mmCIF file of C-alpha atoms in Angstrom:
data_model
loop_
_atom_site.group_PDB
_atom_site.id
_atom_site.type_symbol
_atom_site.label_atom_id
_atom_site.label_comp_id
_atom_site.label_asym_id
_atom_site.label_seq_id
_atom_site.Cartn_x
_atom_site.Cartn_y
_atom_site.Cartn_z
ATOM 1 C CA MET A 659 -27.646 6.701 10.140
ATOM 2 C CA PRO A 660 -26.030 3.323 9.456
ATOM 3 C CA ASP A 661 -24.471 2.966 6.025
ATOM 4 C CA HIS A 662 -24.285 0.047 3.641
ATOM 5 C CA VAL A 663 -20.603 -0.016 2.723
ATOM 6 C CA LEU A 664 -19.224 -1.765 -0.344
ATOM 7 C CA ILE A 665 -15.533 -2.617 0.019
ATOM 8 C CA THR A 666 -13.918 -3.560 -3.283
ATOM 9 C CA GLY A 667 -10.933 -5.814 -2.655
ATOM 10 C CA GLY A 668 -12.488 -6.285 0.758
ATOM 11 C CA ALA A 669 -11.230 -9.826 1.363
ATOM 12 C CA GLY A 670 -7.662 -8.558 1.611
ATOM 13 C CA PHE A 671 -5.426 -7.507 4.477
ATOM 14 C CA ILE A 672 -6.974 -4.084 5.041
ATOM 15 C CA GLY A 673 -10.497 -4.812 3.834
ATOM 16 C CA THR A 674 -11.248 -7.679 6.209
ATOM 17 C CA ARG A 675 -10.308 -5.647 9.271
ATOM 18 C CA LEU A 676 -12.158 -2.611 7.967
ATOM 19 C CA ALA A 677 -15.273 -4.725 7.455
ATOM 20 C CA ARG A 678 -15.230 -5.801 11.101
ATOM 21 C CA ARG A 679 -14.660 -2.197 12.246
ATOM 22 C CA LEU A 680 -17.639 -0.987 10.213
ATOM 23 C CA VAL A 681 -19.938 -3.783 11.373
ATOM 24 C CA ASP A 682 -18.953 -3.181 15.006
ATOM 25 C CA ALA A 683 -20.055 0.437 14.496
ATOM 26 C CA GLY A 684 -23.458 -0.663 13.227
ATOM 27 C CA HIS A 685 -22.939 -0.545 9.467
ATOM 28 C CA THR A 686 -23.680 -3.249 6.885
ATOM 29 C CA VAL A 687 -20.862 -4.440 4.619
ATOM 30 C CA THR A 688 -20.679 -6.063 1.208
ATOM 31 C CA VAL A 689 -17.311 -7.234 -0.122
ATOM 32 C CA LEU A 690 -16.385 -7.618 -3.787
ATOM 33 C CA ASP A 691 -13.125 -9.505 -4.285
ATOM 34 C CA ALA A 692 -11.506 -11.471 -7.108
ATOM 35 C CA LEU A 693 -9.802 -13.786 -4.567
ATOM 36 C CA ILE A 694 -6.628 -14.012 -6.644
ATOM 37 C CA PRO A 695 -4.276 -16.939 -5.868
ATOM 38 C CA GLN A 696 -1.287 -14.599 -5.321
ATOM 39 C CA VAL A 697 -3.040 -13.393 -2.155
ATOM 40 C CA HIS A 698 -5.547 -16.095 -1.191
ATOM 41 C CA GLY A 699 -4.003 -19.348 -2.406
ATOM 42 C CA ALA A 700 -5.222 -21.814 -5.004
ATOM 43 C CA ASP A 701 -8.499 -22.636 -3.234
ATOM 44 C CA PRO A 702 -9.553 -19.547 -1.226
ATOM 45 C CA ALA A 703 -12.439 -21.340 0.483
ATOM 46 C CA THR A 704 -9.897 -23.553 2.258
ATOM 47 C CA THR A 705 -6.588 -21.667 1.949
ATOM 48 C CA SER A 706 -7.520 -18.068 2.821
ATOM 49 C CA PRO A 707 -7.846 -17.162 6.509
ATOM 50 C CA LEU A 708 -8.645 -13.617 5.401
ATOM 51 C CA LEU A 709 -11.705 -14.830 3.515
ATOM 52 C CA ALA A 710 -12.717 -17.050 6.428
ATOM 53 C CA SER A 711 -12.563 -14.045 8.771
ATOM 54 C CA LEU A 712 -15.488 -12.480 6.886
ATOM 55 C CA ASP A 713 -17.889 -15.309 7.799
ATOM 56 C CA GLY A 714 -20.818 -13.760 9.622
ATOM 57 C CA VAL A 715 -19.380 -10.273 9.088
ATOM 58 C CA ALA A 716 -20.014 -9.327 5.465
ATOM 59 C CA THR A 717 -21.726 -10.521 2.331
ATOM 60 C CA VAL A 718 -18.935 -11.683 0.014
ATOM 61 C CA ILE A 719 -19.285 -11.542 -3.761
ATOM 62 C CA GLU A 720 -16.532 -13.214 -5.757
ATOM 63 C CA GLY A 721 -15.967 -10.973 -8.739
ATOM 64 C CA THR A 722 -13.724 -8.371 -10.287
ATOM 65 C CA VAL A 723 -13.824 -4.611 -10.700
ATOM 66 C CA THR A 724 -12.994 -5.149 -14.369
ATOM 67 C CA SER A 725 -16.505 -6.576 -14.866
ATOM 68 C CA LYS A 726 -19.424 -4.141 -14.974
ATOM 69 C CA ASP A 727 -21.806 -7.011 -14.207
ATOM 70 C CA ASP A 728 -19.907 -7.859 -11.011
ATOM 71 C CA LEU A 729 -19.757 -4.208 -10.005
ATOM 72 C CA ARG A 730 -23.452 -3.720 -10.704
ATOM 73 C CA THR A 731 -24.330 -6.670 -8.466
ATOM 74 C CA ALA A 732 -22.092 -5.459 -5.654
ATOM 75 C CA LEU A 733 -23.390 -1.873 -5.793
ATOM 76 C CA ALA A 734 -26.969 -2.855 -4.949
ATOM 77 C CA GLY A 735 -28.003 -0.830 -1.896
ATOM 78 C CA ALA A 736 -24.543 0.613 -1.221
ATOM 79 C CA THR A 737 -24.372 4.126 0.252
ATOM 80 C CA VAL A 738 -20.582 4.261 0.702
ATOM 81 C CA ILE A 739 -17.814 2.650 -1.354
ATOM 82 C CA VAL A 740 -14.288 2.011 -0.110
ATOM 83 C CA HIS A 741 -12.312 1.207 -3.246
ATOM 84 C CA LEU A 742 -9.392 -0.987 -2.145
ATOM 85 C CA ALA A 743 -9.290 -3.328 -5.152
ATOM 86 C CA ALA A 744 -5.959 -3.000 -6.951
ATOM 87 C CA GLU A 745 -2.978 -4.913 -8.205
ATOM 88 C CA THR A 746 -0.098 -4.039 -5.883
ATOM 89 C CA GLY A 747 3.676 -4.250 -6.185
ATOM 90 C CA THR A 748 6.088 -1.674 -7.528
ATOM 91 C CA GLY A 749 8.475 -4.163 -9.101
ATOM 92 C CA GLN A 750 5.906 -6.444 -10.702
ATOM 93 C CA SER A 751 4.057 -3.456 -12.156
ATOM 94 C CA MET A 752 7.069 -2.613 -14.325
ATOM 95 C CA TYR A 753 6.542 -5.690 -16.493
ATOM 96 C CA GLU A 754 2.885 -6.652 -15.920
ATOM 97 C CA ILE A 755 1.819 -3.275 -17.224
ATOM 98 C CA ASP A 756 -1.417 -4.255 -18.914
ATOM 99 C CA ARG A 757 -2.734 -6.175 -15.890
ATOM 100 C CA TYR A 758 -1.978 -3.348 -13.469
ATOM 101 C CA THR A 759 -3.489 -0.729 -15.740
ATOM 102 C CA GLU A 760 -6.574 -2.784 -16.580
ATOM 103 C CA THR A 761 -7.378 -3.498 -12.935
ATOM 104 C CA ASN A 762 -6.364 -0.258 -11.248
ATOM 105 C CA VAL A 763 -7.313 2.293 -13.889
ATOM 106 C CA GLY A 764 -9.820 0.315 -15.957
ATOM 107 C CA GLY A 765 -11.649 -1.015 -12.903
ATOM 108 C CA THR A 766 -11.931 2.470 -11.424
ATOM 109 C CA ALA A 767 -13.199 3.825 -14.745
ATOM 110 C CA LYS A 768 -15.859 1.099 -14.936
ATOM 111 C CA LEU A 769 -16.993 1.846 -11.396
ATOM 112 C CA LEU A 770 -17.338 5.559 -12.122
ATOM 113 C CA ASP A 771 -19.032 4.894 -15.448
ATOM 114 C CA LEU A 772 -21.736 2.870 -13.692
ATOM 115 C CA LEU A 773 -22.204 5.542 -11.032
ATOM 116 C CA ALA A 774 -22.441 8.259 -13.686
ATOM 117 C CA ASN A 775 -24.927 6.467 -15.910
ATOM 118 C CA GLU A 776 -27.095 4.171 -13.787
ATOM 119 C CA PRO A 777 -29.296 4.676 -10.699
ATOM 120 C CA HIS A 778 -27.497 4.175 -7.378
ATOM 121 C CA THR A 779 -27.620 5.158 -3.708
ATOM 122 C CA VAL A 780 -23.923 6.007 -3.213
ATOM 123 C CA SER A 781 -23.103 9.261 -1.428
ATOM 124 C CA ARG A 782 -19.367 8.813 -0.686
ATOM 125 C CA LEU A 783 -16.490 7.113 -2.485
ATOM 126 C CA VAL A 784 -13.168 6.507 -0.710
ATOM 127 C CA ILE A 785 -10.124 5.616 -2.798
ATOM 128 C CA ALA A 786 -7.122 3.816 -1.316
ATOM 129 C CA SER A 787 -4.371 5.850 -2.924
ATOM 130 C CA SER A 788 -0.657 5.428 -2.227
ATOM 131 C CA ARG A 789 2.519 7.209 -1.178
ATOM 132 C CA SER A 790 3.940 5.939 -4.490
ATOM 133 C CA ILE A 791 2.254 8.807 -6.332
ATOM 134 C CA TYR A 792 4.757 11.230 -4.790
ATOM 135 C CA GLY A 793 7.787 9.576 -6.344
ATOM 136 C CA GLU A 794 10.733 10.724 -4.266
ATOM 137 C CA GLY A 795 8.650 13.045 -2.102
ATOM 138 C CA SER A 796 9.881 16.219 -0.395
ATOM 139 C CA TYR A 797 13.416 17.329 0.429
ATOM 140 C CA ARG A 798 15.037 20.457 1.839
ATOM 141 C CA THR A 799 18.013 22.174 0.197
ATOM 142 C CA PRO A 800 20.874 23.620 2.286
ATOM 143 C CA GLU A 801 19.216 27.026 1.768
ATOM 144 C CA GLY A 802 15.931 25.788 3.268
ATOM 145 C CA ALA A 803 13.857 25.488 0.103
ATOM 146 C CA ILE A 804 11.452 22.521 -0.204
ATOM 147 C CA VAL A 805 12.017 20.692 -3.496
ATOM 148 C CA HIS A 806 10.821 17.546 -5.258
ATOM 149 C CA PRO A 807 13.816 16.029 -7.042
ATOM 150 C CA PRO A 808 13.593 13.873 -10.165
ATOM 151 C CA HIS A 809 13.882 10.093 -10.175
ATOM 152 C CA ARG A 810 17.295 8.642 -9.517
ATOM 153 C CA ALA A 811 19.429 7.812 -12.540
ATOM 154 C CA ASP A 812 20.413 4.227 -13.315
ATOM 155 C CA ALA A 813 24.001 5.344 -13.948
ATOM 156 C CA ASP A 814 24.303 6.950 -10.497
ATOM 157 C CA MET A 815 22.966 3.883 -8.705
ATOM 158 C CA ALA A 816 25.212 1.594 -10.741
ATOM 159 C CA ALA A 817 28.124 3.643 -9.390
ATOM 160 C CA GLY A 818 26.911 3.168 -5.811
ATOM 161 C CA ASP A 819 25.353 6.617 -5.434
ATOM 162 C CA PHE A 820 21.837 5.959 -4.160
ATOM 163 C CA GLU A 821 20.927 9.435 -2.923
ATOM 164 C CA VAL A 822 18.605 11.780 -4.769
ATOM 165 C CA HIS A 823 20.022 14.814 -6.515
ATOM 166 C CA LEU A 824 18.741 18.081 -7.877
ATOM 167 C CA PRO A 825 20.907 19.849 -10.463
ATOM 168 C CA GLY A 826 22.313 23.047 -9.018
ATOM 169 C CA ALA A 827 21.450 22.165 -5.411
ATOM 170 C CA GLY A 828 23.668 20.927 -2.612
ATOM 171 C CA PRO A 829 23.027 17.864 -0.425
ATOM 172 C CA LEU A 830 19.319 17.273 0.120
ATOM 173 C CA THR A 831 17.638 16.332 3.405
ATOM 174 C CA VAL A 832 14.419 14.310 3.350
ATOM 175 C CA VAL A 833 11.450 15.980 5.078
ATOM 176 C CA PRO A 834 7.855 14.807 5.614
ATOM 177 C CA THR A 835 5.816 14.959 2.415
ATOM 178 C CA ASP A 836 2.464 16.729 2.704
ATOM 179 C CA GLU A 837 -0.545 16.417 0.429
ATOM 180 C CA SER A 838 0.376 19.489 -1.617
ATOM 181 C CA ALA A 839 3.660 17.958 -2.803
ATOM 182 C CA LYS A 840 4.407 17.341 -6.461
ATOM 183 C CA LEU A 841 3.007 14.087 -7.845
ATOM 184 C CA HIS A 842 5.557 12.329 -10.053
ATOM 185 C CA PRO A 843 5.429 8.552 -9.576
ATOM 186 C CA SER A 844 8.426 6.475 -10.606
ATOM 187 C CA SER A 845 6.661 3.152 -11.286
ATOM 188 C CA VAL A 846 3.710 1.843 -13.274
ATOM 189 C CA TYR A 847 2.003 1.017 -9.976
ATOM 190 C CA GLY A 848 2.419 4.613 -8.821
ATOM 191 C CA ILE A 849 1.084 5.942 -12.120
ATOM 192 C CA THR A 850 -2.027 3.764 -11.851
ATOM 193 C CA LYS A 851 -2.670 4.896 -8.259
ATOM 194 C CA GLN A 852 -2.347 8.530 -9.293
ATOM 195 C CA MET A 853 -4.830 7.937 -12.113
ATOM 196 C CA GLN A 854 -7.262 6.173 -9.784
ATOM 197 C CA GLU A 855 -7.181 9.108 -7.407
ATOM 198 C CA ALA A 856 -7.485 11.719 -10.172
ATOM 199 C CA LEU A 857 -10.463 9.951 -11.749
ATOM 200 C CA ILE A 858 -12.375 9.720 -8.487
ATOM 201 C CA MET A 859 -11.557 13.196 -7.181
ATOM 202 C CA THR A 860 -12.546 14.683 -10.557
ATOM 203 C CA VAL A 861 -15.644 12.677 -11.497
ATOM 204 C CA ALA A 862 -17.327 11.985 -8.153
ATOM 205 C CA PRO A 863 -18.275 15.624 -7.335
ATOM 206 C CA THR A 864 -19.896 16.026 -10.767
ATOM 207 C CA ILE A 865 -22.340 13.190 -10.008
ATOM 208 C CA GLY A 866 -23.180 14.163 -6.441
ATOM 209 C CA ILE A 867 -20.775 11.832 -4.644
ATOM 210 C CA GLU A 868 -18.305 12.954 -1.966
ATOM 211 C CA PRO A 869 -14.788 11.764 -2.863
ATOM 212 C CA VAL A 870 -12.128 10.973 -0.256
ATOM 213 C CA SER A 871 -8.535 9.973 -1.034
ATOM 214 C CA LEU A 872 -6.332 8.180 1.492
ATOM 215 C CA ARG A 873 -2.670 8.022 0.532
ATOM 216 C CA TYR A 874 -1.444 4.935 2.382
ATOM 217 C CA GLN A 875 2.196 4.573 3.309
ATOM 218 C CA ASN A 876 3.739 1.104 3.899
ATOM 219 C CA VAL A 877 0.995 -0.816 5.693
ATOM 220 C CA TYR A 878 2.020 -3.819 7.804
ATOM 221 C CA GLY A 879 0.777 -6.047 10.587
ATOM 222 C CA PRO A 880 -0.785 -9.414 11.423
ATOM 223 C CA GLY A 881 -2.756 -10.817 8.521
ATOM 224 C CA GLN A 882 -0.691 -9.445 5.663
ATOM 225 C CA SER A 883 0.154 -11.969 2.991
ATOM 226 C CA LEU A 884 3.247 -14.085 3.589
ATOM 227 C CA LYS A 885 2.743 -15.814 0.227
ATOM 228 C CA ASN A 886 2.807 -12.738 -1.977
ATOM 229 C CA PRO A 887 6.421 -11.654 -2.695
ATOM 230 C CA TYR A 888 5.204 -8.152 -3.610
ATOM 231 C CA THR A 889 3.707 -7.257 -0.231
ATOM 232 C CA GLY A 890 6.826 -5.705 1.294
ATOM 233 C CA ILE A 891 10.062 -6.381 3.082
ATOM 234 C CA LEU A 892 8.602 -7.255 6.478
ATOM 235 C CA SER A 893 6.924 -10.360 5.079
ATOM 236 C CA ILE A 894 9.875 -11.190 2.835
ATOM 237 C CA PHE A 895 12.541 -10.793 5.518
ATOM 238 C CA SER A 896 10.458 -12.655 8.112
ATOM 239 C CA THR A 897 10.185 -15.664 5.828
ATOM 240 C CA LEU A 898 13.932 -15.607 5.146
ATOM 241 C CA ILE A 899 14.678 -15.444 8.874
ATOM 242 C CA ARG A 900 12.421 -18.414 9.570
ATOM 243 C CA GLN A 901 14.075 -20.338 6.727
ATOM 244 C CA GLY A 902 17.536 -19.480 8.081
ATOM 245 C CA LYS A 903 18.487 -17.873 4.785
ATOM 246 C CA GLU A 904 20.636 -14.839 4.089
ATOM 247 C CA ILE A 905 18.977 -11.426 3.757
ATOM 248 C CA ASN A 906 20.171 -9.437 0.768
ATOM 249 C CA ILE A 907 19.821 -5.760 1.692
ATOM 250 C CA PHE A 908 19.461 -3.658 -1.451
ATOM 251 C CA GLU A 909 21.313 -0.386 -2.052
ATOM 252 C CA ASP A 910 23.187 0.536 1.163
ATOM 253 C CA GLY A 911 20.401 -0.251 3.610
ATOM 254 C CA LEU A 912 19.839 3.424 4.389
ATOM 255 C CA GLU A 913 16.788 3.773 2.158
ATOM 256 C CA SER A 914 13.752 4.451 4.325
ATOM 257 C CA ARG A 915 9.982 4.063 4.387
ATOM 258 C CA ASP A 916 7.078 5.142 6.572
ATOM 259 C CA PHE A 917 5.671 1.939 8.101
ATOM 260 C CA VAL A 918 2.129 2.328 9.421
ATOM 261 C CA TYR A 919 0.406 -0.360 11.488
ATOM 262 C CA ILE A 920 -2.765 -2.000 10.200
ATOM 263 C CA ASP A 921 -4.963 -0.900 13.130
ATOM 264 C CA ASP A 922 -4.066 2.741 12.506
ATOM 265 C CA VAL A 923 -4.796 2.352 8.799
ATOM 266 C CA VAL A 924 -8.173 0.765 9.484
ATOM 267 C CA GLU A 925 -9.173 3.569 11.851
ATOM 268 C CA ALA A 926 -8.112 6.248 9.371
ATOM 269 C CA THR A 927 -10.076 4.471 6.632
ATOM 270 C CA PHE A 928 -13.118 4.146 8.877
ATOM 271 C CA LEU A 929 -12.990 7.908 9.425
ATOM 272 C CA GLY A 930 -12.564 8.485 5.707
ATOM 273 C CA ALA A 931 -15.746 6.523 5.095
ATOM 274 C CA THR A 932 -17.841 7.993 7.914
ATOM 275 C CA HIS A 933 -16.521 11.342 9.182
ATOM 276 C CA PRO A 934 -18.402 14.362 7.791
ATOM 277 C CA ASP A 935 -15.217 16.439 7.553
ATOM 278 C CA ALA A 936 -13.516 13.868 5.339
ATOM 279 C CA ALA A 937 -15.679 14.833 2.345
ATOM 280 C CA ASN A 938 -13.625 16.012 -0.662
ATOM 281 C CA GLY A 939 -10.409 15.556 1.306
ATOM 282 C CA VAL A 940 -7.011 14.059 0.500
ATOM 283 C CA PHE A 941 -5.145 12.593 3.472
ATOM 284 C CA ASN A 942 -1.770 10.968 4.049
ATOM 285 C CA VAL A 943 -2.112 7.840 6.192
ATOM 286 C CA GLY A 944 1.237 7.037 7.751
ATOM 287 C CA SER A 945 3.149 7.016 11.014
ATOM 288 C CA GLY A 946 5.119 10.147 10.196
ATOM 289 C CA VAL A 947 8.338 8.304 11.065
ATOM 290 C CA ALA A 948 11.038 7.184 8.616
ATOM 291 C CA THR A 949 12.577 3.737 9.216
ATOM 292 C CA THR A 950 15.586 2.518 7.250
ATOM 293 C CA VAL A 951 15.907 -0.995 5.852
ATOM 294 C CA ASN A 952 18.862 -1.589 8.185
ATOM 295 C CA GLU A 953 16.600 -0.662 11.105
ATOM 296 C CA VAL A 954 13.931 -3.027 9.820
ATOM 297 C CA VAL A 955 16.391 -5.930 9.795
ATOM 298 C CA SER A 956 17.680 -5.082 13.278
ATOM 299 C CA GLY A 957 14.124 -4.805 14.596
ATOM 300 C CA LEU A 958 13.141 -8.152 13.124
ATOM 301 C CA PHE A 959 16.197 -9.853 14.624
ATOM 302 C CA THR A 960 15.227 -8.467 18.035
ATOM 303 C CA ALA A 961 11.580 -9.474 17.696
ATOM 304 C CA PHE A 962 12.393 -12.994 16.473
ATOM 305 C CA GLY A 963 15.205 -13.425 19.007
ATOM 306 C CA THR A 964 17.504 -14.784 16.309
ATOM 307 C CA GLU A 965 19.647 -13.594 13.426
ATOM 308 C CA VAL A 966 20.605 -14.781 9.951
ATOM 309 C CA PRO A 967 23.481 -13.628 7.749
ATOM 310 C CA THR A 968 22.955 -10.307 5.998
ATOM 311 C CA ARG A 969 24.626 -8.837 2.951
ATOM 312 C CA ILE A 970 24.463 -5.191 1.898
ATOM 313 C CA SER A 971 24.788 -5.924 -1.790
ATOM 314 C CA GLY A 972 24.305 -2.628 -3.614
ATOM 315 C CA ASN A 973 21.623 -4.279 -5.742
ATOM 316 C CA TYR A 974 18.787 -1.932 -6.712
ATOM 317 C CA ARG A 975 15.467 -2.014 -8.522
ATOM 318 C CA LEU A 976 14.495 0.464 -11.182
ATOM 319 C CA GLY A 977 11.320 2.259 -10.113
ATOM 320 C CA ASP A 978 12.130 2.202 -6.390
ATOM 321 C CA ILE A 979 12.335 5.453 -4.454
ATOM 322 C CA ARG A 980 15.015 6.335 -1.917
ATOM 323 C CA HIS A 981 12.960 7.814 0.925
ATOM 324 C CA ASN A 982 9.453 8.799 1.816
ATOM 325 C CA VAL A 983 7.843 9.815 5.079
ATOM 326 C CA ALA A 984 4.348 11.247 5.440
ATOM 327 C CA ASP A 985 3.266 14.538 6.937
ATOM 328 C CA THR A 986 0.071 13.511 8.775
ATOM 329 C CA THR A 987 -0.927 16.993 9.976
ATOM 330 C CA ARG A 988 -4.091 17.093 7.872
ATOM 331 C CA LEU A 989 -5.283 13.718 9.184
ATOM 332 C CA ARG A 990 -4.862 15.000 12.734
ATOM 333 C CA THR A 991 -6.334 18.475 12.335
ATOM 334 C CA GLN A 992 -9.228 17.640 10.019
ATOM 335 C CA LEU A 993 -10.283 14.186 11.224
ATOM 336 C CA GLY A 994 -8.860 14.279 14.753
ATOM 337 C CA PHE A 995 -6.768 11.133 14.329
ATOM 338 C CA THR A 996 -3.061 10.503 14.816
ATOM 339 C CA PRO A 997 -1.621 7.017 14.136
ATOM 340 C CA SER A 998 -0.224 5.866 17.478
ATOM 341 C CA VAL A 999 1.321 2.401 17.127
ATOM 342 C CA SER A 1000 5.120 2.675 17.119
ATOM 343 C CA PHE A 1001 7.174 0.567 14.751
ATOM 344 C CA ALA A 1002 8.654 -1.421 17.653
ATOM 345 C CA GLN A 1003 5.188 -2.170 19.065
ATOM 346 C CA GLY A 1004 3.772 -3.079 15.686
ATOM 347 C CA LEU A 1005 6.739 -5.257 14.830
ATOM 348 C CA ASP A 1006 6.332 -7.271 18.041
ATOM 349 C CA GLU A 1007 2.663 -7.902 17.210
ATOM 350 C CA PHE A 1008 3.519 -8.786 13.623
ATOM 351 C CA VAL A 1009 6.258 -11.263 14.567
ATOM 352 C CA ARG A 1010 4.091 -12.952 17.211
ATOM 353 C CA TRP A 1011 1.513 -13.568 14.494
ATOM 354 C CA VAL A 1012 4.099 -14.704 11.920
ATOM 355 C CA LEU A 1013 5.332 -17.384 14.311
ATOM 356 C CA THR A 1014 1.855 -18.935 14.298
ATOM 357 C CA GLU A 1015 1.812 -19.215 10.499
ATOM 358 C CA PRO A 1016 3.341 -21.923 8.285
ATOM 359 C CA ILE A 1017 6.671 -21.112 6.677
ATOM 360 C CA GLU A 1018 6.050 -20.218 3.052
ATOM 361 C CA GLY A 1019 8.087 -21.273 0.019
ATOM 362 C CA ASP A 1020 10.645 -19.236 -1.857
ATOM 363 C CA SER A 1021 8.381 -17.200 -4.134
ATOM 364 C CA TYR A 1022 10.520 -14.147 -3.350
ATOM 365 C CA GLN A 1023 13.512 -15.540 -5.227
ATOM 366 C CA ARG A 1024 11.306 -16.244 -8.235
ATOM 367 C CA SER A 1025 10.133 -12.641 -8.209
ATOM 368 C CA LEU A 1026 13.757 -11.442 -8.163
ATOM 369 C CA ASP A 1027 14.625 -13.750 -11.031
ATOM 370 C CA GLU A 1028 11.721 -12.320 -13.033
ATOM 371 C CA MET A 1029 12.960 -8.776 -12.460
ATOM 372 C CA SER A 1030 16.560 -9.680 -13.249
ATOM 373 C CA SER A 1031 15.552 -11.310 -16.518
ATOM 374 C CA ARG A 1032 13.929 -8.021 -17.535
ATOM 375 C CA ASN A 1033 16.930 -5.904 -16.473
ATOM 376 C CA LEU A 1034 14.875 -4.209 -13.742
ATOM 377 C CA LEU A 1035 16.981 -5.573 -10.882
ATOM 378 C CA LYS A 1036 20.631 -4.554 -11.064
#
């Protein structure tokens, strides 16, 4: 039977594409979105192509998950919720603590409170969780044991030692992190995502709703914000390349992330919302491949067909992790889906799209200045 899907934060990068995927499959979609300027510009009706892409696709309600009245309006008739609404950005979360907590944790609590105490038609609730809840993720010791080391020390990184360490263990090798790994986030953002997930996975079953958690890795692709300096290095570095400016590579450039293409993320989320076997499940959504920052820069230079100066500076941000790569076995075996877009393929598509967009201003430098002033960027 067709569902009526409410997507909170649905006018964003992931939500707009998910809305089209759901509608193409015969479902009805309502979007609740605060349309914040950091993502959509000062006048979203004229400055947000993401919002414009929902015309004729979904009913859009401008509102916030921190308002019970807005949530109550958006919930009317919904049978499935995909909860994407969140403040994002590891660095910014370390000093805008109240805003991140109010939106991510408080908004989720308000949503669950309404579902627990008022009539509704919701049968499934999908939460967009994050790889950030793992902290440093999984590593293997020389003896073969899988361990989850503590956060890196400021003193070690100040001395140029950026690797993770476990007292009493030898050199550690990063391995794919599965869903059973220890959860120990190293940033306020990560803490709020862990709390979102825990609230939904705990409360939803007690009120007859199937919970699903999707732990997204680093999502990228055409349509991601080029204005928001907290959306990731692909957007940031692309803007610097187009401006002809130097790229400052933090740490030693060997830190790595699992970059997963937007189309793969949308399909995994679609399955999380609709597949019977997704009920009560927790799934990593990633490519399963680790890509270093140095490889990102090299790939962007190839895709753009040009280079700019680079500097491996040894700068570092408190709250950042060293490595993380997802084990996607559960996504494959339980939902029958394996992300398939390689980083090289996805990067080509991303850069082709970037070249059609206006060159944005230097909001990235302002974000660095903010972090430096708070002693979070060293």
